[in-house]
């Protein structure tokens, strides 16, 4: 019913920037939530940021300021701008979506999302 197309990952030097994108297609809704998570081998999936259509951003505190969200509403696309990347940012980044506007306390819960992308690899190394 819903598909997520992710892009933008790659291999970069420390201090560089990347912009990830996630486009939602399939069932059309007026209100929904999209989010970014990341995961490294041996660690739990970690919430990064989320956007609730038609408006509203949320960030993990440790990522606020360095990471930021933007949208292309016509294309139903969520962007994650990542600046001053560091080796510890290396991970597989996943896009996820849920119907409706999730309450704030549920945004960081991976179980709240019913659709997931395949992930895009971000590697930060010198």
mmCIF file of N, CA and C in Angstrom:
data_model
loop_
_atom_site.group_PDB
_atom_site.id
_atom_site.type_symbol
_atom_site.label_atom_id
_atom_site.label_comp_id
_atom_site.label_asym_id
_atom_site.label_seq_id
_atom_site.Cartn_x
_atom_site.Cartn_y
_atom_site.Cartn_z
ATOM 1 N N UNK A 1 0.817 -1.205 0.000
ATOM 2 C CA UNK A 1 0.000 0.000 0.000
ATOM 3 C C UNK A 1 0.852 1.256 0.000
ATOM 4 N N UNK A 2 1.968 1.232 0.719
ATOM 5 C CA UNK A 2 2.859 2.374 0.824
ATOM 6 C C UNK A 2 4.283 1.916 0.547
ATOM 7 N N UNK A 3 4.985 2.700 -0.239
ATOM 8 C CA UNK A 3 6.385 2.436 -0.531
ATOM 9 C C UNK A 3 7.223 3.654 -0.168
ATOM 10 N N UNK A 4 8.444 3.397 0.277
ATOM 11 C CA UNK A 4 9.370 4.456 0.631
ATOM 12 C C UNK A 4 10.633 4.293 -0.200
ATOM 13 N N UNK A 5 11.023 5.352 -0.881
ATOM 14 C CA UNK A 5 12.216 5.350 -1.711
ATOM 15 C C UNK A 5 13.267 6.238 -1.065
ATOM 16 N N UNK A 6 14.374 5.637 -0.644
ATOM 17 C CA UNK A 6 15.445 6.349 0.036
ATOM 18 C C UNK A 6 16.629 6.554 -0.898
ATOM 19 N N UNK A 7 17.342 7.643 -0.681
ATOM 20 C CA UNK A 7 18.552 7.911 -1.443
ATOM 21 C C UNK A 7 19.403 8.919 -0.688
ATOM 22 N N UNK A 8 20.648 9.079 -1.122
ATOM 23 C CA UNK A 8 21.513 10.109 -0.589
ATOM 24 C C UNK A 8 22.679 9.631 0.242
ATOM 25 N N UNK A 9 22.718 8.362 0.588
ATOM 26 C CA UNK A 9 23.821 7.852 1.381
ATOM 27 C C UNK A 9 25.099 7.761 0.579
ATOM 28 N N UNK A 10 26.202 7.507 1.280
ATOM 29 C CA UNK A 10 27.475 7.393 0.608
ATOM 30 C C UNK A 10 28.635 7.410 1.574
ATOM 31 N N UNK A 11 29.837 7.462 1.018
ATOM 32 C CA UNK A 11 31.074 7.523 1.785
ATOM 33 C C UNK A 11 31.618 8.938 1.725
ATOM 34 N N UNK A 12 31.825 9.551 2.892
ATOM 35 C CA UNK A 12 32.319 10.926 2.957
ATOM 36 C C UNK A 12 33.403 11.052 4.016
ATOM 37 N N UNK A 13 34.161 12.139 3.924
ATOM 38 C CA UNK A 13 35.191 12.455 4.905
ATOM 39 C C UNK A 13 34.578 13.103 6.141
ATOM 40 N N UNK A 14 35.220 12.992 7.289
ATOM 41 C CA UNK A 14 34.736 13.717 8.466
ATOM 42 C C UNK A 14 34.627 15.213 8.186
ATOM 43 N N UNK A 15 33.539 15.809 8.656
ATOM 44 C CA UNK A 15 33.282 17.216 8.428
ATOM 45 C C UNK A 15 32.427 17.504 7.211
ATOM 46 N N UNK A 16 32.210 16.516 6.376
ATOM 47 C CA UNK A 16 31.413 16.696 5.166
ATOM 48 C C UNK A 16 29.924 16.661 5.488
ATOM 49 N N UNK A 17 29.114 16.913 4.464
ATOM 50 C CA UNK A 17 27.664 16.928 4.605
ATOM 51 C C UNK A 17 27.019 15.971 3.619
ATOM 52 N N UNK A 18 25.863 15.475 3.991
ATOM 53 C CA UNK A 18 25.033 14.659 3.127
ATOM 54 C C UNK A 18 23.582 15.060 3.317
ATOM 55 N N UNK A 19 22.787 14.878 2.284
ATOM 56 C CA UNK A 19 21.352 15.077 2.390
ATOM 57 C C UNK A 19 20.640 13.814 1.944
ATOM 58 N N UNK A 20 19.951 13.183 2.867
ATOM 59 C CA UNK A 20 19.183 11.996 2.579
ATOM 60 C C UNK A 20 17.763 12.392 2.189
ATOM 61 N N UNK A 21 17.153 11.603 1.327
ATOM 62 C CA UNK A 21 15.781 11.851 0.932
ATOM 63 C C UNK A 21 14.961 10.577 1.066
ATOM 64 N N UNK A 22 13.687 10.758 1.353
ATOM 65 C CA UNK A 22 12.749 9.644 1.452
ATOM 66 C C UNK A 22 11.426 10.092 0.846
ATOM 67 N N UNK A 23 11.025 9.444 -0.225
ATOM 68 C CA UNK A 23 9.784 9.775 -0.918
ATOM 69 C C UNK A 23 8.725 8.711 -0.647
ATOM 70 N N UNK A 24 7.552 9.156 -0.242
ATOM 71 C CA UNK A 24 6.442 8.255 0.040
ATOM 72 C C UNK A 24 5.529 8.164 -1.170
ATOM 73 N N UNK A 25 5.122 6.946 -1.520
ATOM 74 C CA UNK A 25 4.197 6.725 -2.612
ATOM 75 C C UNK A 25 3.226 5.617 -2.237
ATOM 76 N N UNK A 26 2.175 5.476 -3.047
ATOM 77 C CA UNK A 26 1.150 4.489 -2.773
ATOM 78 C C UNK A 26 -0.105 5.155 -2.242
ATOM 79 N N UNK A 27 -0.647 4.627 -1.157
ATOM 80 C CA UNK A 27 -1.872 5.170 -0.580
ATOM 81 C C UNK A 27 -1.701 6.619 -0.181
ATOM 82 N N UNK A 28 -2.627 7.448 -0.616
ATOM 83 C CA UNK A 28 -2.570 8.873 -0.350
ATOM 84 C C UNK A 28 -3.332 9.206 0.932
ATOM 85 N N UNK A 29 -2.709 9.979 1.802
ATOM 86 C CA UNK A 29 -3.302 10.412 3.059
ATOM 87 C C UNK A 29 -3.076 11.906 3.244
ATOM 88 N N UNK A 30 -3.986 12.551 3.951
ATOM 89 C CA UNK A 30 -3.820 13.965 4.244
ATOM 90 C C UNK A 30 -2.906 14.205 5.439
ATOM 91 N N UNK A 31 -2.905 13.270 6.368
ATOM 92 C CA UNK A 31 -2.043 13.386 7.540
ATOM 93 C C UNK A 31 -1.272 12.085 7.729
ATOM 94 N N UNK A 32 0.009 12.191 7.974
ATOM 95 C CA UNK A 32 0.845 11.036 8.212
ATOM 96 C C UNK A 32 2.154 11.500 8.831
ATOM 97 N N UNK A 33 2.929 10.540 9.293
ATOM 98 C CA UNK A 33 4.211 10.808 9.927
ATOM 99 C C UNK A 33 5.318 10.085 9.173
ATOM 100 N N UNK A 34 6.425 10.764 8.978
ATOM 101 C CA UNK A 34 7.622 10.141 8.411
ATOM 102 C C UNK A 34 8.795 10.408 9.330
ATOM 103 N N UNK A 35 9.710 9.455 9.389
ATOM 104 C CA UNK A 35 10.811 9.561 10.335
ATOM 105 C C UNK A 35 12.070 8.920 9.786
ATOM 106 N N UNK A 36 13.187 9.307 10.388
ATOM 107 C CA UNK A 36 14.482 8.694 10.116
ATOM 108 C C UNK A 36 14.988 8.006 11.373
ATOM 109 N N UNK A 37 15.452 6.775 11.200
ATOM 110 C CA UNK A 37 16.145 6.024 12.227
ATOM 111 C C UNK A 37 17.508 5.610 11.680
ATOM 112 N N UNK A 38 18.411 5.237 12.576
ATOM 113 C CA UNK A 38 19.693 4.703 12.126
ATOM 114 C C UNK A 38 20.098 3.541 13.019
ATOM 115 N N UNK A 39 20.935 2.661 12.443
ATOM 116 C CA UNK A 39 21.335 1.462 13.162
ATOM 117 C C UNK A 39 22.723 1.016 12.726
ATOM 118 N N UNK A 40 23.540 0.638 13.697
ATOM 119 C CA UNK A 40 24.847 0.054 13.443
ATOM 120 C C UNK A 40 24.842 -1.377 13.946
ATOM 121 N N UNK A 41 25.717 -2.238 13.411
ATOM 122 C CA UNK A 41 25.730 -3.634 13.855
ATOM 123 C C UNK A 41 25.919 -3.760 15.360
ATOM 124 N N UNK A 42 25.093 -4.589 15.976
ATOM 125 C CA UNK A 42 25.194 -4.828 17.400
ATOM 126 C C UNK A 42 24.514 -3.803 18.279
ATOM 127 N N UNK A 43 23.896 -2.789 17.687
ATOM 128 C CA UNK A 43 23.220 -1.755 18.459
ATOM 129 C C UNK A 43 21.743 -1.695 18.095
ATOM 130 N N UNK A 44 20.956 -1.144 19.005
ATOM 131 C CA UNK A 44 19.532 -0.970 18.764
ATOM 132 C C UNK A 44 19.289 0.162 17.777
ATOM 133 N N UNK A 45 18.173 0.071 17.098
ATOM 134 C CA UNK A 45 17.796 1.121 16.171
ATOM 135 C C UNK A 45 17.541 2.419 16.937
ATOM 136 N N UNK A 46 18.077 3.515 16.424
ATOM 137 C CA UNK A 46 18.076 4.784 17.121
ATOM 138 C C UNK A 46 17.267 5.818 16.351
ATOM 139 N N UNK A 47 16.372 6.497 17.044
ATOM 140 C CA UNK A 47 15.585 7.558 16.441
ATOM 141 C C UNK A 47 16.458 8.759 16.112
ATOM 142 N N UNK A 48 16.251 9.341 14.937
ATOM 143 C CA UNK A 48 17.002 10.515 14.502
ATOM 144 C C UNK A 48 16.112 11.752 14.478
ATOM 145 N N UNK A 49 15.054 11.703 13.682
ATOM 146 C CA UNK A 49 14.172 12.858 13.521
ATOM 147 C C UNK A 49 12.882 12.412 12.854
ATOM 148 N N UNK A 50 11.840 13.231 12.973
ATOM 149 C CA UNK A 50 10.544 12.916 12.379
ATOM 150 C C UNK A 50 9.813 14.182 11.978
ATOM 151 N N UNK A 51 8.939 14.038 11.001
ATOM 152 C CA UNK A 51 8.084 15.128 10.549
ATOM 153 C C UNK A 51 6.658 14.636 10.472
ATOM 154 N N UNK A 52 5.740 15.431 11.011
ATOM 155 C CA UNK A 52 4.316 15.094 10.995
ATOM 156 C C UNK A 52 3.578 16.006 10.030
ATOM 157 N N UNK A 53 3.105 15.431 8.921
ATOM 158 C CA UNK A 53 2.328 16.215 7.944
ATOM 159 C C UNK A 53 0.992 16.590 8.534
ATOM 160 N N UNK A 54 0.530 17.828 8.259
ATOM 161 C CA UNK A 54 1.096 18.808 7.321
ATOM 162 C C UNK A 54 2.189 19.704 7.877
ATOM 163 N N UNK A 55 2.609 19.504 9.119
ATOM 164 C CA UNK A 55 3.692 20.318 9.650
ATOM 165 C C UNK A 55 4.054 19.933 11.068
ATOM 166 N N UNK A 56 5.362 19.949 11.364
ATOM 167 C CA UNK A 56 5.834 19.655 12.705
ATOM 168 C C UNK A 56 7.053 18.756 12.704
ATOM 169 N N UNK A 57 8.191 19.280 13.184
ATOM 170 C CA UNK A 57 9.439 18.527 13.217
ATOM 171 C C UNK A 57 9.799 18.149 14.643
ATOM 172 N N UNK A 58 10.512 17.036 14.772
ATOM 173 C CA UNK A 58 10.997 16.578 16.058
ATOM 174 C C UNK A 58 12.371 15.959 15.875
ATOM 175 N N UNK A 59 13.284 16.209 16.822
ATOM 176 C CA UNK A 59 14.651 15.724 16.731
ATOM 177 C C UNK A 59 15.085 15.077 18.041
ATOM 178 N N UNK A 60 15.972 14.096 17.928
ATOM 179 C CA UNK A 60 16.676 13.638 19.101
ATOM 180 C C UNK A 60 17.564 14.784 19.573
ATOM 181 N N UNK A 61 17.607 15.023 20.869
ATOM 182 C CA UNK A 61 18.305 16.181 21.403
ATOM 183 C C UNK A 61 19.769 16.230 20.982
ATOM 184 N N UNK A 62 20.433 15.089 20.972
ATOM 185 C CA UNK A 62 21.849 15.061 20.652
ATOM 186 C C UNK A 62 22.140 15.382 19.188
ATOM 187 N N UNK A 63 21.131 15.338 18.340
ATOM 188 C CA UNK A 63 21.299 15.602 16.915
ATOM 189 C C UNK A 63 20.763 16.963 16.487
ATOM 190 N N UNK A 64 20.037 17.608 17.354
ATOM 191 C CA UNK A 64 19.475 18.913 17.036
ATOM 192 C C UNK A 64 20.591 19.922 16.782
ATOM 193 N N UNK A 65 20.425 20.697 15.707
ATOM 194 C CA UNK A 65 21.420 21.698 15.350
ATOM 195 C C UNK A 65 22.331 21.240 14.245
ATOM 196 N N UNK A 66 22.822 20.027 14.326
ATOM 197 C CA UNK A 66 23.707 19.499 13.305
ATOM 198 C C UNK A 66 22.915 18.817 12.193
ATOM 199 N N UNK A 67 21.805 18.210 12.552
ATOM 200 C CA UNK A 67 20.901 17.602 11.580
ATOM 201 C C UNK A 67 19.639 18.449 11.491
ATOM 202 N N UNK A 68 19.040 18.510 10.306
ATOM 203 C CA UNK A 68 17.811 19.263 10.144
ATOM 204 C C UNK A 68 16.926 18.630 9.079
ATOM 205 N N UNK A 69 15.621 18.866 9.198
ATOM 206 C CA UNK A 69 14.643 18.315 8.280
ATOM 207 C C UNK A 69 14.095 19.393 7.356
ATOM 208 N N UNK A 70 13.716 18.990 6.159
ATOM 209 C CA UNK A 70 12.973 19.826 5.241
ATOM 210 C C UNK A 70 12.064 18.926 4.421
ATOM 211 N N UNK A 71 11.103 19.522 3.712
ATOM 212 C CA UNK A 71 10.130 18.723 2.975
ATOM 213 C C UNK A 71 9.881 19.282 1.589
ATOM 214 N N UNK A 72 9.456 18.406 0.703
ATOM 215 C CA UNK A 72 8.883 18.772 -0.582
ATOM 216 C C UNK A 72 7.472 18.200 -0.544
ATOM 217 N N UNK A 73 6.511 19.037 -0.234
ATOM 218 C CA UNK A 73 5.157 18.557 -0.015
ATOM 219 C C UNK A 73 4.523 17.971 -1.280
ATOM 220 N N UNK A 74 4.800 18.577 -2.422
ATOM 221 C CA UNK A 74 4.225 18.090 -3.668
ATOM 222 C C UNK A 74 4.695 16.676 -3.990
ATOM 223 N N UNK A 75 5.944 16.367 -3.647
ATOM 224 C CA UNK A 75 6.505 15.050 -3.921
ATOM 225 C C UNK A 75 6.443 14.121 -2.715
ATOM 226 N N UNK A 76 5.838 14.594 -1.632
ATOM 227 C CA UNK A 76 5.735 13.812 -0.393
ATOM 228 C C UNK A 76 7.091 13.248 0.001
ATOM 229 N N UNK A 77 8.063 14.121 0.044
ATOM 230 C CA UNK A 77 9.437 13.732 0.316
ATOM 231 C C UNK A 77 9.954 14.432 1.564
ATOM 232 N N UNK A 78 10.643 13.680 2.395
ATOM 233 C CA UNK A 78 11.280 14.202 3.593
ATOM 234 C C UNK A 78 12.792 14.140 3.414
ATOM 235 N N UNK A 79 13.463 15.249 3.673
ATOM 236 C CA UNK A 79 14.907 15.331 3.560
ATOM 237 C C UNK A 79 15.538 15.422 4.943
ATOM 238 N N UNK A 80 16.683 14.796 5.078
ATOM 239 C CA UNK A 80 17.487 14.911 6.286
ATOM 240 C C UNK A 80 18.841 15.481 5.894
ATOM 241 N N UNK A 81 19.085 16.735 6.274
ATOM 242 C CA UNK A 81 20.368 17.373 6.032
ATOM 243 C C UNK A 81 21.294 17.076 7.193
ATOM 244 N N UNK A 82 22.427 16.465 6.905
ATOM 245 C CA UNK A 82 23.390 16.087 7.924
ATOM 246 C C UNK A 82 24.681 16.847 7.681
ATOM 247 N N UNK A 83 25.054 17.693 8.632
ATOM 248 C CA UNK A 83 26.248 18.513 8.513
ATOM 249 C C UNK A 83 27.305 18.078 9.520
ATOM 250 N N UNK A 84 28.549 18.438 9.220
ATOM 251 C CA UNK A 84 29.677 18.128 10.090
ATOM 252 C C UNK A 84 29.647 16.669 10.529
ATOM 253 N N UNK A 85 29.555 15.801 9.559
ATOM 254 C CA UNK A 85 29.461 14.376 9.852
ATOM 255 C C UNK A 85 30.722 13.862 10.540
ATOM 256 N N UNK A 86 30.537 12.942 11.443
ATOM 257 C CA UNK A 86 31.606 12.354 12.228
ATOM 258 C C UNK A 86 31.580 10.842 12.071
ATOM 259 N N UNK A 87 32.697 10.173 12.350
ATOM 260 C CA UNK A 87 32.720 8.713 12.217
ATOM 261 C C UNK A 87 31.610 8.011 12.988
ATOM 262 N N UNK A 88 31.230 8.539 14.141
ATOM 263 C CA UNK A 88 30.168 7.920 14.918
ATOM 264 C C UNK A 88 28.791 8.035 14.280
ATOM 265 N N UNK A 89 28.670 8.828 13.216
ATOM 266 C CA UNK A 89 27.422 8.906 12.466
ATOM 267 C C UNK A 89 27.288 7.768 11.465
ATOM 268 N N UNK A 90 28.332 6.990 11.290
ATOM 269 C CA UNK A 90 28.288 5.861 10.371
ATOM 270 C C UNK A 90 27.202 4.879 10.797
ATOM 271 N N UNK A 91 26.293 4.574 9.875
ATOM 272 C CA UNK A 91 25.175 3.689 10.175
ATOM 273 C C UNK A 91 24.366 3.467 8.907
ATOM 274 N N UNK A 92 23.456 2.519 8.981
ATOM 275 C CA UNK A 92 22.423 2.392 7.970
ATOM 276 C C UNK A 92 21.262 3.267 8.414
ATOM 277 N N UNK A 93 20.847 4.175 7.563
ATOM 278 C CA UNK A 93 19.756 5.085 7.876
ATOM 279 C C UNK A 93 18.483 4.589 7.211
ATOM 280 N N UNK A 94 17.434 4.458 8.010
ATOM 281 C CA UNK A 94 16.155 3.934 7.546
ATOM 282 C C UNK A 94 15.076 4.999 7.608
ATOM 283 N N UNK A 95 14.249 5.016 6.583
ATOM 284 C CA UNK A 95 13.055 5.854 6.578
ATOM 285 C C UNK A 95 11.859 5.011 6.986
ATOM 286 N N UNK A 96 10.937 5.603 7.718
ATOM 287 C CA UNK A 96 9.740 4.905 8.167
ATOM 288 C C UNK A 96 8.547 5.848 8.106
ATOM 289 N N UNK A 97 7.349 5.272 8.033
ATOM 290 C CA UNK A 97 6.153 6.099 7.986
ATOM 291 C C UNK A 97 5.001 5.420 8.714
ATOM 292 N N UNK A 98 4.093 6.241 9.217
ATOM 293 C CA UNK A 98 2.905 5.778 9.911
ATOM 294 C C UNK A 98 1.719 6.635 9.510
ATOM 295 N N UNK A 99 0.533 6.043 9.522
ATOM 296 C CA UNK A 99 -0.680 6.799 9.233
ATOM 297 C C UNK A 99 -0.983 7.751 10.368
ATOM 298 N N UNK A 100 -1.429 8.939 10.017
ATOM 299 C CA UNK A 100 -1.805 9.918 11.017
ATOM 300 C C UNK A 100 -0.605 10.637 11.608
ATOM 301 N N UNK A 101 -0.908 11.565 12.511
ATOM 302 C CA UNK A 101 0.128 12.316 13.211
ATOM 303 C C UNK A 101 0.371 11.660 14.563
ATOM 304 N N UNK A 102 1.512 11.010 14.703
ATOM 305 C CA UNK A 102 1.855 10.377 15.960
ATOM 306 C C UNK A 102 2.056 11.426 17.050
ATOM 307 N N UNK A 103 1.643 11.090 18.268
ATOM 308 C CA UNK A 103 1.913 11.982 19.383
ATOM 309 C C UNK A 103 3.409 11.977 19.655
ATOM 310 N N UNK A 104 3.883 13.025 20.298
ATOM 311 C CA UNK A 104 5.308 13.213 20.489
ATOM 312 C C UNK A 104 5.976 12.023 21.164
ATOM 313 N N UNK A 105 5.332 11.455 22.166
ATOM 314 C CA UNK A 105 5.925 10.360 22.912
ATOM 315 C C UNK A 105 6.095 9.089 22.088
ATOM 316 N N UNK A 106 5.409 8.981 20.969
ATOM 317 C CA UNK A 106 5.478 7.801 20.130
ATOM 318 C C UNK A 106 6.433 7.960 18.949
ATOM 319 N N UNK A 107 6.915 9.149 18.688
ATOM 320 C CA UNK A 107 7.731 9.393 17.508
ATOM 321 C C UNK A 107 9.015 8.575 17.490
ATOM 322 N N UNK A 108 9.612 8.365 18.635
ATOM 323 C CA UNK A 108 10.880 7.650 18.725
ATOM 324 C C UNK A 108 10.723 6.146 18.881
ATOM 325 N N UNK A 109 9.499 5.663 18.880
ATOM 326 C CA UNK A 109 9.210 4.238 19.042
ATOM 327 C C UNK A 109 9.119 3.589 17.666
ATOM 328 N N UNK A 110 10.069 2.739 17.337
ATOM 329 C CA UNK A 110 10.072 2.100 16.024
ATOM 330 C C UNK A 110 8.836 1.245 15.786
ATOM 331 N N UNK A 111 8.218 0.754 16.851
ATOM 332 C CA UNK A 111 7.021 -0.072 16.722
ATOM 333 C C UNK A 111 5.799 0.720 16.270
ATOM 334 N N UNK A 112 5.870 2.032 16.292
ATOM 335 C CA UNK A 112 4.747 2.860 15.880
ATOM 336 C C UNK A 112 4.636 2.990 14.367
ATOM 337 N N UNK A 113 5.641 2.562 13.643
ATOM 338 C CA UNK A 113 5.693 2.732 12.194
ATOM 339 C C UNK A 113 5.413 1.413 11.479
ATOM 340 N N UNK A 114 4.520 1.456 10.498
ATOM 341 C CA UNK A 114 4.120 0.233 9.816
ATOM 342 C C UNK A 114 4.857 -0.030 8.514
ATOM 343 N N UNK A 115 5.500 0.978 7.940
ATOM 344 C CA UNK A 115 6.232 0.804 6.699
ATOM 345 C C UNK A 115 7.644 1.326 6.847
ATOM 346 N N UNK A 116 8.578 0.587 6.264
ATOM 347 C CA UNK A 116 9.995 0.927 6.349
ATOM 348 C C UNK A 116 10.655 0.828 4.987
ATOM 349 N N UNK A 117 11.622 1.705 4.745
ATOM 350 C CA UNK A 117 12.453 1.584 3.570
ATOM 351 C C UNK A 117 13.530 0.547 3.783
ATOM 352 N N UNK A 118 14.315 0.303 2.741
ATOM 353 C CA UNK A 118 15.360 -0.710 2.809
ATOM 354 C C UNK A 118 16.639 -0.202 3.462
ATOM 355 N N UNK A 119 16.747 1.094 3.641
ATOM 356 C CA UNK A 119 17.913 1.671 4.278
ATOM 357 C C UNK A 119 18.944 2.155 3.277
ATOM 358 N N UNK A 120 19.705 3.160 3.685
ATOM 359 C CA UNK A 120 20.801 3.678 2.876
ATOM 360 C C UNK A 120 22.027 3.831 3.769
ATOM 361 N N UNK A 121 23.163 3.361 3.292
ATOM 362 C CA UNK A 121 24.384 3.332 4.087
ATOM 363 C C UNK A 121 25.064 4.693 4.081
ATOM 364 N N UNK A 122 25.402 5.169 5.262
ATOM 365 C CA UNK A 122 26.210 6.371 5.436
ATOM 366 C C UNK A 122 27.497 5.969 6.132
ATOM 367 N N UNK A 123 28.628 6.235 5.499
ATOM 368 C CA UNK A 123 29.923 5.906 6.067
ATOM 369 C C UNK A 123 30.776 7.159 6.115
ATOM 370 N N UNK A 124 31.282 7.481 7.299
ATOM 371 C CA UNK A 124 32.127 8.656 7.502
ATOM 372 C C UNK A 124 33.495 8.157 7.925
ATOM 373 N N UNK A 125 34.471 8.355 7.085
ATOM 374 C CA UNK A 125 35.807 7.823 7.343
ATOM 375 C C UNK A 125 36.849 8.658 6.627
ATOM 376 N N UNK A 126 38.021 8.767 7.246
ATOM 377 C CA UNK A 126 39.133 9.457 6.625
ATOM 378 C C UNK A 126 40.003 8.515 5.804
#
